[in-house]
Amino acid sequence: MTNPGQAKAQAKAQTKAQQCPQAQAQESAQPRAQMANRRSLTRRIWRLIPPGLRQPLGIVAALIALTWLVICLVGPSIAPYDPLAQDLPRFTPPGSVAWLGTDELGRDLLSRILAGARVTIGLSLLLVCLSMLIGSLLGLLAGFFGRWVGETIMRFTDLVLAFPTVILAMVTAAALGASLFNAVLAALVVSWPPYARVVRSIVMGLRENEFVASGRLLGFSSVRSMRVDILPNTVGPVLVMASLDIGTAALLLSGLSFLGLGAKPPTPEWGSMVSSAVAHFDKWWLGVFPGLAILTVVIAFNFIGDALRDALDPGVEKS
Amino acid sequence: MNARPNPVLAVRDLEVVYPGHPPVRALRGVSFELFAGEVVGLVGESGCGKSTIARVLTGLVAPSGGVAEYLGKPISPLGVGRRPLELTGIQMVFQDPGSSLNPRRRVGAQIQDGLDLAQRRRRGHLTSHGGAVAGSGALPEPGALPEPGAVAGLGGVAGSGAQPTGIAQPDGGPVRLDTPEDWLVRVGLEAGDAKRFPRSFSGGQRQRIATARALAAAPEVLIGDEPISALDASTQARVAYLMSSLAQSQNTALLFISHDLSVVRLIADRLIVMWAGRIVEAGPTESVWSNPGHPYTKSLLAAIPLPDGAGRLPAPAGPTGEFSAPPVFHTS
Ligand SMILES: Nc1ncnc2c1ncn2[C@@H]1O[C@H](COP(=O)(O)OP(=O)(O)OP(=O)(O)O)[C@@H](O)[C@H]1O
Ligand SMILES: [Mg+2]
């Protein structure tokens, strides 16, 4: 229990301590010097990061995401085994033979996760980019032109948004036939509307700005006005949204694969790996490791999104 | 009217009704003219329709009655397409320094937009500025400009050599085109500021930049819609002086909108006083200032703090019912 009076007193004491660092330095001169040395290196690295992005959580997340992106590029070549080869004993628990164990066909789980990064993350990125492009374009047109153009686009957007996302994606994927490409298409159908909505509302707000009117008075065409005055001012929020969306996209694609609507069996895709683990519930590693892979990707990109949002906050100077 | 040339801007019986419940009659028959190179102050209380006039003149709002003409041709409302080049001779500086410039573009690029427009207008032979390029070539070197911030100095800009209008091009010499840097210096900033983003400027500096961008387009008419009301008192007069002296130096007519008569008086040749969507008094500044005829103008003048240092307000004016008295027009 702390009463407010105490807390205040503590806070005061702390500020006092901060105000007279000399007294502290004298108390513990030696360990301080060592710490300062070590700190200066971290600080130097810290300074390399643009001020707006200096957020510990965001940086950890960025490192995790970066690791995964590197794995996307080099995954198969650093994998200890061929991800499709069925040479190892089946259901080997995690150990020295296979660090993360093997599955029901004797394939190395680690190799499959490393190879699967390319599939899951790569397709998620593709999906997010496509939905961002399509959604932003429609939102831009709807927000800039208003009237019937905007109304038509927004009614269509509402129509898509009215369906539960996962179910609509499932139905679309089922209708298109199970394949990874179709899974991306199906996911695309449900992922663009939020972008259209957000971009439209941003654009409608921006349009009221006096600099947009000034541009028009200076003879900007609609296209130039959109390109110069509107679009650059939507990029920040949309990028934040996109990075928050990468995790969701990975989940959606994995989910479709989990339901058998995405990757076909031998393809090492994380969602389908979790899916096949369901049949062997006692072999915990089969589901846990691909699940962890999905989880770290989702969380990492969410933190990046949050950090980006803070960094792009209008109050922060950047030039 | 005496033998004046044709007005650059003419407004007759202008009416604007904003749709709504109930509809707002923002303008109820407004008529006035604006002549080349003059500075006209448009004053009136909040909501009397000043911005609405500015919006009609720039095509941002369509009039519901009457006509607004620029160089004898009606001003068409701005549609989805590009603003017609003929109408780009009307430029505007807006009220809010926070949103008058695009935050994501360097100020140099934004001033360049004005210069590009001037270029296009020149190619279309749409500048009347003595055939010469407004504000180009004939200006003194930046260093030769008087101290830009100083009010007295700005008067110098208007009066002295900085008149590109009548001055011939250096014979046969290559015409040095204006650059954003020239304009920054002209409005009292530094050439190096062209590379900075609007965020790093103060409100007053942003309004100077907006002024530079608008005037760089070599317009016939510059409308300032309360360009100084968001600034602090010491900056207000400076920016107002700057706008009027630069506008006059290139023979651009300035319609300066404000609700603050005390600043407008310093720069305006003529005053137009509005109340509730109508013009209630108009005439040469000195005449209106020293000899107000309409009850509203009297109350407006009375509301200006007495210059006794105490910021004391004179006695309140009579009932607003008097304000519907017929308008007073001073003749020069
Ligand atoms: N878009 C609009 N829709 C409806 N009414 C409007 C709109 N814009 C202005 N009005 C109304 O029209 C009247 C005149 O507005 P206007 O903006 O021209 O006033 P103003 O003289 O510029 O005032 P201020 O000094 O506050 O800027 C006001 O009563 C206002 O409420
Ligand atoms: Mg206004």
XYZ file of C-alpha atoms and ligand atoms in Angstrom:
683
model
C 0.000 0.000 0.000
C 1.326 3.411 -0.879
C -0.488 6.540 -0.016
C -0.211 9.444 -2.402
C 1.726 11.529 0.093
C 4.440 8.911 0.330
C 4.634 8.501 -3.396
C 5.066 12.232 -3.791
C 7.830 12.293 -1.201
C 9.597 9.479 -3.029
C 9.309 11.242 -6.326
C 10.731 14.354 -4.756
C 13.666 12.402 -3.347
C 14.316 10.950 -6.766
C 14.343 14.282 -8.507
C 16.704 15.534 -5.833
C 19.034 12.632 -6.471
C 18.935 13.449 -10.175
C 19.663 17.038 -9.493
C 22.902 16.322 -7.646
C 24.644 13.573 -9.565
C 28.004 14.572 -8.120
C 27.176 13.185 -4.683
C 26.229 9.859 -6.246
C 29.283 9.710 -8.426
C 31.541 10.107 -5.445
C 29.809 7.290 -3.598
C 30.524 4.690 -6.275
C 33.237 6.044 -8.439
C 34.833 2.822 -9.710
C 31.939 0.639 -10.830
C 30.476 3.752 -12.326
C 33.452 4.282 -14.592
C 33.185 0.733 -15.890
C 29.508 1.085 -16.479
C 29.995 4.361 -18.244
C 32.478 2.697 -20.549
C 30.123 -0.047 -21.474
C 27.264 2.345 -21.723
C 29.086 4.591 -24.132
C 29.232 1.785 -26.687
C 25.514 1.066 -26.426
C 24.908 4.761 -26.500
C 26.958 5.110 -29.637
C 24.905 2.422 -31.361
C 21.786 4.044 -29.952
C 22.765 7.309 -31.589
C 22.926 5.622 -34.977
C 19.169 5.151 -34.772
C 17.074 8.114 -35.909
C 15.715 9.890 -32.815
C 12.103 9.177 -33.678
C 12.732 5.439 -33.740
C 14.583 5.117 -30.428
C 12.122 2.817 -28.724
C 13.454 -0.317 -27.042
C 10.434 -2.528 -27.741
C 10.252 -1.402 -31.318
C 13.932 -2.127 -31.818
C 13.718 -5.629 -30.325
C 10.720 -6.252 -32.537
C 12.582 -4.860 -35.524
C 15.506 -7.213 -34.803
C 13.178 -10.215 -34.613
C 11.437 -9.182 -37.803
C 14.779 -8.584 -39.491
C 15.946 -12.051 -38.454
C 12.836 -13.562 -39.977
C 13.294 -11.548 -43.158
C 16.875 -12.792 -43.446
C 15.624 -16.319 -42.913
C 13.123 -15.748 -45.715
C 16.056 -15.035 -48.018
C 18.525 -17.682 -46.886
C 16.242 -20.110 -44.999
C 16.633 -23.269 -47.081
C 20.403 -22.927 -47.350
C 20.990 -22.681 -43.618
C 18.547 -25.491 -42.842
C 20.355 -28.568 -41.431
C 18.251 -30.946 -43.567
C 16.185 -30.941 -46.728
C 12.766 -29.736 -45.531
C 11.004 -32.309 -47.712
C 13.292 -35.310 -47.078
C 11.780 -38.057 -44.951
C 15.072 -39.664 -43.823
C 14.950 -39.149 -40.069
C 13.177 -41.363 -37.530
C 9.551 -40.288 -37.195
C 8.480 -38.316 -34.124
C 12.019 -37.758 -32.837
C 11.629 -35.364 -29.894
C 13.734 -32.190 -29.889
C 17.340 -33.150 -29.268
C 20.767 -33.446 -30.818
C 19.576 -35.250 -33.971
C 16.898 -32.724 -34.787
C 16.946 -29.590 -32.624
C 13.229 -29.098 -32.845
C 12.309 -32.756 -33.431
C 10.833 -34.456 -36.495
C 7.263 -34.883 -37.715
C 5.087 -37.851 -38.606
C 6.967 -38.421 -41.864
C 10.438 -38.083 -40.370
C 11.065 -34.546 -41.683
C 13.200 -32.148 -39.669
C 10.956 -29.532 -38.022
C 13.640 -26.827 -37.823
C 14.391 -27.153 -41.527
C 10.701 -26.979 -42.342
C 10.208 -23.868 -40.206
C 13.218 -22.161 -41.787
C 12.013 -23.045 -45.270
C 8.422 -22.153 -44.382
C 9.359 -18.584 -43.397
C 9.623 -17.762 -47.060
C 6.158 -19.062 -47.740
C 4.312 -17.605 -44.766
C 6.101 -14.266 -44.335
C 6.713 -13.720 -48.023
C 3.078 -14.274 -48.885
C 1.952 -12.138 -45.935
C 4.083 -9.272 -47.163
C 2.741 -9.721 -50.668
C -0.796 -9.812 -49.351
C -0.331 -6.677 -47.239
C 1.292 -4.784 -50.102
C -1.507 -5.691 -52.489
C -4.286 -4.845 -50.066
C -2.539 -1.605 -49.156
C -2.262 -0.598 -52.816
C -5.803 -1.533 -53.766
C -7.392 -0.191 -50.595
C -5.437 3.059 -50.625
C -6.197 3.728 -54.274
C -9.918 3.195 -53.778
C -9.882 5.199 -50.554
C -7.989 8.021 -52.230
C -10.473 8.230 -55.091
C -13.439 7.988 -52.739
C -12.080 10.634 -50.406
C -10.908 13.053 -53.059
C -13.842 13.002 -55.410
C -16.663 12.323 -52.974
C -20.118 12.400 -54.538
C -21.072 9.381 -56.566
C -17.541 8.069 -57.052
C -16.967 8.033 -53.315
C -20.415 6.736 -52.530
C -20.114 3.833 -54.965
C -16.712 2.826 -53.673
C -17.710 3.095 -50.042
C -20.957 1.137 -50.435
C -18.943 -1.634 -52.071
C -16.413 -1.469 -49.221
C -19.190 -1.660 -46.644
C -20.595 -4.651 -48.453
C -17.319 -6.540 -48.135
C -16.825 -5.404 -44.555
C -20.301 -6.650 -43.661
C -19.151 -10.254 -43.979
C -17.115 -11.896 -41.214
C -13.545 -11.750 -42.517
C -12.444 -15.328 -41.975
C -15.650 -16.836 -43.287
C -15.619 -14.728 -46.435
C -11.972 -15.650 -47.020
C -12.795 -19.321 -46.454
C -15.708 -19.264 -48.862
C -13.651 -17.464 -51.491
C -10.711 -19.827 -51.074
C -13.012 -22.848 -51.234
C -14.647 -21.483 -54.372
C -11.293 -20.794 -56.038
C -9.850 -24.171 -55.070
C -7.146 -24.922 -52.553
C -3.791 -23.444 -53.462
C -1.468 -20.937 -51.889
C -2.063 -18.415 -54.647
C -5.818 -18.704 -54.238
C -5.427 -18.317 -50.483
C -3.662 -14.987 -51.077
C -6.431 -13.915 -53.455
C -9.075 -14.907 -50.953
C -7.276 -13.068 -48.177
C -6.931 -10.041 -50.459
C -10.686 -9.919 -50.937
C -11.150 -9.333 -47.233
C -8.008 -7.304 -46.422
C -8.312 -4.213 -48.627
C -11.496 -2.626 -47.214
C -9.972 -1.325 -43.959
C -7.325 0.511 -45.997
C -9.976 2.060 -48.215
C -11.894 3.269 -45.192
C -8.917 4.690 -43.346
C -7.416 6.349 -46.415
C -10.757 7.842 -47.373
C -11.242 9.445 -43.991
C -7.658 10.732 -43.937
C -8.077 12.177 -47.433
C -11.362 13.823 -46.548
C -9.686 15.448 -43.584
C -6.668 16.511 -45.635
C -8.864 17.999 -48.336
C -10.087 20.593 -45.845
C -6.541 21.813 -45.342
C -5.725 25.220 -46.654
C -2.596 24.014 -48.398
C -4.703 21.733 -50.579
C -6.878 24.694 -51.567
C -3.728 26.750 -52.159
C -2.440 24.063 -54.480
C -5.685 24.092 -56.437
C -5.527 27.884 -56.655
C -2.012 27.561 -58.027
C -3.464 25.474 -60.824
C -2.775 21.924 -59.657
C -4.741 19.284 -61.530
C -6.601 16.709 -59.449
C -3.879 14.186 -60.123
C -1.120 16.554 -59.056
C -3.066 17.612 -56.003
C -3.483 13.989 -54.977
C 0.123 13.111 -55.717
C 1.730 16.127 -54.103
C -0.610 17.336 -51.388
C -2.704 14.342 -50.417
C -0.845 11.057 -50.872
C 2.401 11.952 -49.076
C 0.366 12.919 -46.043
C -1.395 9.554 -45.937
C 1.762 7.453 -46.203
C 2.619 7.526 -42.505
C -0.678 6.267 -41.128
C -1.044 3.738 -43.926
C 2.427 2.292 -43.312
C 1.629 1.972 -39.632
C -1.559 0.193 -40.515
C 0.256 -2.082 -42.944
C 2.906 -3.112 -40.448
C 0.213 -3.848 -37.889
C -1.535 -5.844 -40.598
C 1.378 -8.123 -41.475
C 0.796 -10.200 -38.378
C -2.907 -10.460 -39.136
C -2.133 -11.459 -42.709
C 0.246 -14.180 -41.509
C -2.479 -15.457 -39.194
C -5.104 -15.374 -41.931
C -2.918 -17.211 -44.443
C -1.845 -19.737 -41.818
C -5.465 -20.096 -40.832
C -6.521 -20.847 -44.407
C -3.695 -23.379 -44.700
C -4.672 -24.814 -41.341
C -8.153 -25.393 -42.751
C -6.653 -27.052 -45.799
C -7.517 -24.134 -48.084
C -3.987 -22.892 -48.632
C -0.670 -24.691 -48.921
C -0.793 -28.214 -50.294
C 0.747 -30.953 -48.108
C 4.456 -31.162 -48.807
C 4.863 -27.368 -48.848
C 6.400 -26.291 -45.546
C 3.872 -23.664 -44.508
C 3.546 -22.849 -40.814
C -0.232 -22.922 -40.663
C -0.469 -26.305 -42.336
C 2.301 -27.583 -40.041
C 0.213 -26.629 -37.016
C -2.758 -28.190 -38.735
C -1.096 -31.562 -39.200
C 0.113 -31.423 -35.602
C -3.466 -31.537 -34.391
C -3.658 -35.249 -35.245
C -0.714 -35.976 -32.951
C -1.611 -34.096 -29.883
C 0.875 -35.847 -27.591
C 3.869 -34.804 -29.779
C 3.848 -31.255 -28.421
C 6.763 -29.991 -30.497
C 4.898 -30.494 -33.762
C 2.468 -27.674 -32.983
C 4.419 -25.560 -30.531
C 7.372 -24.605 -32.739
C 5.522 -23.541 -35.891
C 3.011 -21.854 -33.591
C 5.827 -19.940 -31.915
C 7.140 -18.928 -35.314
C 3.743 -17.465 -36.232
C 3.470 -15.795 -32.828
C 6.860 -14.056 -33.025
C 6.099 -12.738 -36.499
C 2.709 -11.422 -35.449
C 4.037 -9.778 -32.293
C 7.177 -8.386 -33.904
C 5.282 -6.639 -36.685
C 2.711 -5.342 -34.228
C 5.409 -3.713 -32.147
C 7.007 -2.279 -35.255
C 3.651 -0.820 -36.206
C 3.271 0.754 -32.782
C 6.797 2.125 -32.837
C 6.237 3.528 -36.322
C 3.036 5.165 -35.192
C 4.874 6.859 -32.336
C 7.753 7.820 -34.594
C 5.460 9.371 -37.172
C 3.541 11.278 -34.518
C 3.105 14.814 -35.864
C 4.720 16.291 -32.765
C 8.100 14.749 -33.558
C 10.494 16.749 -35.686
C 11.936 14.825 -38.603
C 13.550 16.164 -41.696
C -16.502 57.416 -60.174
C -13.671 59.301 -61.720
C -11.812 58.231 -64.811
C -10.338 55.057 -63.464
C -9.215 52.141 -65.574
C -11.289 48.998 -65.651
C -11.330 47.174 -62.356
C -9.426 43.889 -62.061
C -12.140 42.557 -59.858
C -15.795 43.485 -59.813
C -18.540 42.096 -57.638
C -22.183 43.014 -58.176
C -25.131 42.130 -55.951
C -23.350 39.031 -54.808
C -25.454 36.616 -52.808
C -24.362 33.374 -51.214
C -26.659 30.975 -49.410
C -25.122 28.000 -47.668
C -27.559 25.080 -47.776
C -28.628 23.708 -44.428
C -31.426 23.797 -41.902
C -32.029 26.636 -41.940
C -29.975 27.865 -44.918
C -27.450 30.566 -44.030
C -27.576 33.751 -46.062
C -23.914 34.623 -45.823
C -23.922 37.416 -48.427
C -26.981 39.585 -49.081
C -26.105 41.657 -52.107
C -22.512 42.813 -51.996
C -21.020 45.070 -54.649
C -17.518 46.481 -54.887
C -14.625 46.862 -57.275
C -10.921 46.361 -56.914
C -8.416 48.249 -59.076
C -4.908 47.332 -60.065
C -2.298 47.806 -57.411
C -4.532 49.142 -54.666
C -4.840 47.815 -51.145
C -8.371 47.412 -49.887
C -9.157 46.423 -46.343
C -12.282 44.344 -45.793
C -13.354 44.433 -42.179
C -16.283 43.190 -40.185
C -17.084 41.005 -37.253
C -16.834 37.235 -37.216
C -19.454 35.563 -39.392
C -20.327 38.649 -41.435
C -19.307 36.918 -44.672
C -15.742 38.064 -45.306
C -14.353 34.583 -45.970
C -17.337 33.836 -48.118
C -16.371 36.713 -50.415
C -12.837 35.341 -50.583
C -14.171 31.879 -51.406
C -16.389 33.187 -54.192
C -13.531 35.185 -55.688
C -11.274 32.110 -55.705
C -14.026 29.854 -57.028
C -14.148 27.736 -53.897
C -17.828 28.630 -53.433
C -20.413 29.252 -56.144
C -22.524 32.394 -55.722
C -26.266 31.894 -55.530
C -26.933 35.316 -56.984
C -25.158 38.261 -58.569
C -21.857 38.154 -60.393
C -18.196 38.148 -59.551
C -15.951 39.151 -62.437
C -12.223 39.015 -62.901
C -10.915 41.217 -65.726
C -14.440 41.442 -67.073
C -15.101 37.705 -67.187
C -17.253 35.840 -64.678
C -15.372 33.759 -62.128
C -16.342 30.138 -62.596
C -16.544 27.877 -59.570
C -13.663 25.452 -59.158
C -14.638 21.971 -60.285
C -12.839 18.660 -60.285
C -10.562 19.758 -63.081
C -7.709 22.189 -63.160
C -8.356 25.839 -62.396
C -8.518 27.750 -65.708
C -5.221 29.534 -66.292
C -7.011 32.864 -66.814
C -8.318 32.720 -63.271
C -5.004 31.898 -61.629
C -4.360 35.633 -61.454
C -6.316 35.548 -58.208
C -4.274 34.049 -55.407
C -4.931 33.784 -51.720
C -3.152 33.570 -48.392
C -5.227 31.717 -45.842
C -5.816 32.294 -42.199
C -4.336 29.269 -40.472
C -0.530 29.183 -40.485
C -0.761 25.599 -39.224
C -2.284 24.289 -42.420
C -1.424 26.868 -45.054
C 1.668 24.896 -46.135
C 2.060 21.215 -46.963
C 3.949 19.735 -43.982
C 5.658 17.091 -46.123
C 7.233 19.367 -48.687
C 10.194 21.675 -48.388
C 9.151 25.302 -48.465
C 11.365 25.952 -51.478
C 9.377 23.450 -53.542
C 6.128 25.066 -52.475
C 7.282 28.526 -53.490
C 8.460 27.010 -56.759
C 4.831 26.059 -57.468
C 4.040 29.759 -57.487
C 6.966 30.499 -59.782
C 5.963 27.709 -62.146
C 2.493 29.172 -62.362
C 3.937 32.619 -63.090
C 5.890 31.016 -65.915
C 2.773 29.450 -67.393
C 0.821 32.663 -67.024
C 3.568 34.541 -68.812
C 3.571 32.061 -71.666
C -0.187 32.528 -71.939
C 0.390 36.322 -71.880
C -1.746 36.561 -68.801
C 0.404 38.845 -66.718
C -0.287 42.526 -67.072
C 2.808 43.429 -65.145
C 4.293 45.713 -67.708
C 5.087 42.793 -69.955
C 8.057 42.374 -67.714
C 8.310 39.434 -65.519
C 6.855 40.333 -62.208
C 9.492 40.355 -59.584
C 12.245 39.068 -61.793
C 15.515 40.296 -63.061
C 15.230 43.860 -62.038
C 15.312 43.262 -58.333
C 18.307 44.391 -56.367
C 20.691 41.765 -55.095
C 19.397 40.154 -51.929
C 22.064 41.861 -49.905
C 20.923 45.229 -51.135
C 17.457 44.759 -49.688
C 16.755 46.759 -46.581
C 16.538 44.940 -43.259
C 13.522 42.805 -44.017
C 11.968 42.543 -40.580
C 11.893 46.236 -39.949
C 8.653 47.916 -40.807
C 10.382 51.007 -42.038
C 12.571 48.835 -44.222
C 9.567 47.228 -45.777
C 8.178 50.571 -46.688
C 11.470 50.970 -48.460
C 10.904 47.830 -50.460
C 7.671 49.227 -51.757
C 8.931 52.665 -52.467
C 12.467 52.212 -53.629
C 14.223 50.240 -56.309
C 12.388 47.002 -55.718
C 9.789 47.775 -58.337
C 10.176 45.250 -61.059
C 7.037 46.475 -62.740
C 8.076 49.560 -64.573
C 11.753 48.821 -64.766
C 13.011 47.612 -68.107
C 15.009 44.457 -68.418
C 18.744 45.023 -68.488
C 19.148 45.608 -72.226
C 19.619 42.404 -74.059
C 20.991 40.752 -70.957
C 19.695 37.352 -70.052
C 16.655 37.480 -67.806
C 17.490 35.938 -64.486
C 14.415 34.091 -63.385
C 13.264 34.272 -59.815
C 14.090 31.447 -57.481
C 12.375 30.367 -54.266
C 15.460 31.633 -52.455
C 14.924 35.134 -53.876
C 11.405 35.091 -52.554
C 12.434 33.846 -49.147
C 14.840 36.741 -48.852
C 12.180 39.119 -50.078
C 9.823 38.083 -47.288
C 12.519 38.401 -44.677
C 13.728 34.829 -44.396
C 17.002 33.306 -45.498
C 17.841 31.648 -48.780
C 18.932 28.532 -46.916
C 15.441 28.136 -45.504
C 14.252 26.747 -48.833
C 15.412 23.303 -47.775
C 13.505 23.318 -44.512
C 10.081 21.894 -43.810
C 7.164 24.127 -42.726
C 7.090 22.562 -39.276
C 10.310 24.267 -38.295
C 8.972 27.763 -38.929
C 6.908 29.970 -36.659
C 3.376 31.004 -37.539
C 4.486 34.402 -38.766
C 7.269 32.886 -40.870
C 4.822 30.426 -42.421
C 2.504 33.252 -43.392
C 5.471 34.986 -44.991
C 6.220 31.821 -46.944
C 2.581 31.515 -47.978
C 2.715 35.138 -49.094
C 5.855 34.431 -51.087
C 4.249 31.464 -52.787
C 1.112 33.408 -53.692
C 2.964 36.478 -54.946
C 5.523 34.398 -56.819
C 2.667 33.424 -59.104
C 2.577 37.083 -60.251
C -1.154 37.451 -59.606
C -3.250 40.509 -60.400
C -5.135 40.056 -57.158
C -3.963 38.754 -53.822
C -6.572 37.982 -51.221
C -5.444 37.682 -47.637
C -8.197 36.047 -45.625
C -7.275 37.075 -42.108
C -3.673 36.120 -42.788
C -2.515 37.770 -39.597
C -5.226 36.992 -37.079
C -3.490 33.860 -35.807
C -0.287 35.795 -35.160
C 0.732 37.689 -32.076
C 0.306 41.438 -32.017
C 3.914 42.359 -32.722
C 4.067 40.098 -35.778
C 0.697 41.157 -37.164
C 1.699 44.609 -38.334
C 4.939 43.305 -39.850
C 3.293 40.612 -41.910
C 0.558 43.015 -42.981
C 3.140 45.588 -44.093
C 5.114 42.924 -45.862
C 2.103 41.695 -47.817
C 1.008 45.139 -48.879
C 4.441 46.430 -49.817
C 5.345 43.340 -51.838
C 1.948 43.309 -53.528
C 2.258 46.957 -54.446
C 5.798 46.520 -55.673
C 4.517 44.227 -58.409
C 1.248 46.082 -58.934
C -0.857 43.318 -57.445
C -4.130 44.469 -55.938
C -4.508 43.338 -52.354
C -7.823 42.553 -50.714
C -6.885 42.319 -47.076
C -9.537 40.734 -44.895
C -9.471 41.225 -41.165
C -11.689 41.851 -38.216
C -9.056 44.157 -36.758
C -9.486 47.659 -38.086
C -6.435 49.022 -36.300
C -3.958 46.993 -38.368
C -5.852 47.222 -41.645
C -5.904 50.985 -41.363
C -2.118 51.011 -41.541
C -1.928 49.444 -44.977
C -5.244 49.979 -46.756
C -5.951 52.716 -49.291
C -9.643 51.998 -49.020
C -11.823 50.315 -46.436
C -14.918 48.218 -46.883
C -16.886 47.566 -43.725
C -19.289 44.641 -43.646
C -22.003 43.674 -41.275
C -24.331 40.665 -41.537
C -23.610 39.900 -45.177
C -23.850 43.494 -46.379
C -21.477 46.342 -46.991
C -22.384 49.083 -44.524
C -19.635 51.571 -45.255
C -16.909 52.028 -47.832
C -14.443 54.727 -48.706
C -10.869 55.974 -48.441
C -9.242 54.761 -45.242
C -8.628 58.173 -43.716
C -12.135 59.323 -44.414
C -13.773 56.229 -42.917
C -11.399 56.214 -39.977
C -11.779 59.824 -39.001
C -15.333 60.310 -40.061
C -17.337 57.083 -39.768
C -20.883 57.466 -40.965
C -22.544 54.159 -40.198
C -23.485 53.116 -36.643
C -21.710 49.780 -37.050
C -18.471 51.388 -38.183
C -18.713 53.758 -35.254
C -19.083 50.875 -32.844
C -16.213 49.049 -34.565
C -13.974 52.058 -34.142
C -15.131 52.487 -30.599
C -14.177 48.897 -29.820
C -10.518 49.580 -30.576
C -8.633 50.030 -27.311
C -7.776 53.660 -26.752
C -4.101 54.323 -27.330
C -3.653 55.451 -23.759
C -1.623 52.420 -22.821
C -4.286 51.074 -20.488
C -6.013 48.995 -23.168
C -9.210 50.738 -22.083
C -12.268 50.181 -24.218
C -14.464 53.175 -24.936
C -18.115 53.115 -23.951
C -20.168 50.352 -25.588
C -22.056 51.175 -28.746
C -25.790 51.499 -29.070
C -28.238 48.693 -29.861
C -27.407 46.523 -32.880
C -30.772 47.438 -34.351
C -29.170 50.635 -35.566
C -26.781 48.643 -37.722
C -29.428 47.973 -40.334
C -29.232 51.650 -41.247
C -28.519 52.327 -44.948
C -24.892 52.004 -46.048
C -22.560 54.983 -46.172
C -20.279 55.479 -49.159
C -17.517 58.047 -48.908
C -16.372 59.650 -52.109
C -12.768 60.458 -52.605
N -19.660 25.842 -45.316
C -20.615 26.526 -44.666
N -21.838 25.981 -44.470
C -22.804 26.661 -43.830
N -22.658 27.870 -43.332
C -21.475 28.479 -43.482
C -20.391 27.833 -44.145
N -19.326 28.660 -44.138
C -19.735 29.767 -43.503
N -21.012 29.668 -43.102
C -21.790 30.711 -42.421
O -21.803 31.827 -43.257
C -21.635 33.021 -42.503
C -20.453 33.796 -43.020
O -19.284 33.026 -42.845
P -17.834 33.547 -43.204
O -16.901 32.413 -43.009
O -17.869 34.164 -44.537
O -17.612 34.642 -42.077
P -16.331 35.533 -41.791
O -16.747 36.927 -41.934
O -15.186 35.066 -42.606
O -16.072 35.236 -40.262
P -14.680 35.047 -39.502
O -14.184 36.411 -39.179
O -15.081 34.309 -38.266
O -13.788 34.263 -40.377
C -21.477 32.593 -41.055
O -22.709 32.778 -40.413
C -21.167 31.150 -41.139
O -21.703 30.480 -40.041
Mg -13.284 34.053 -42.155
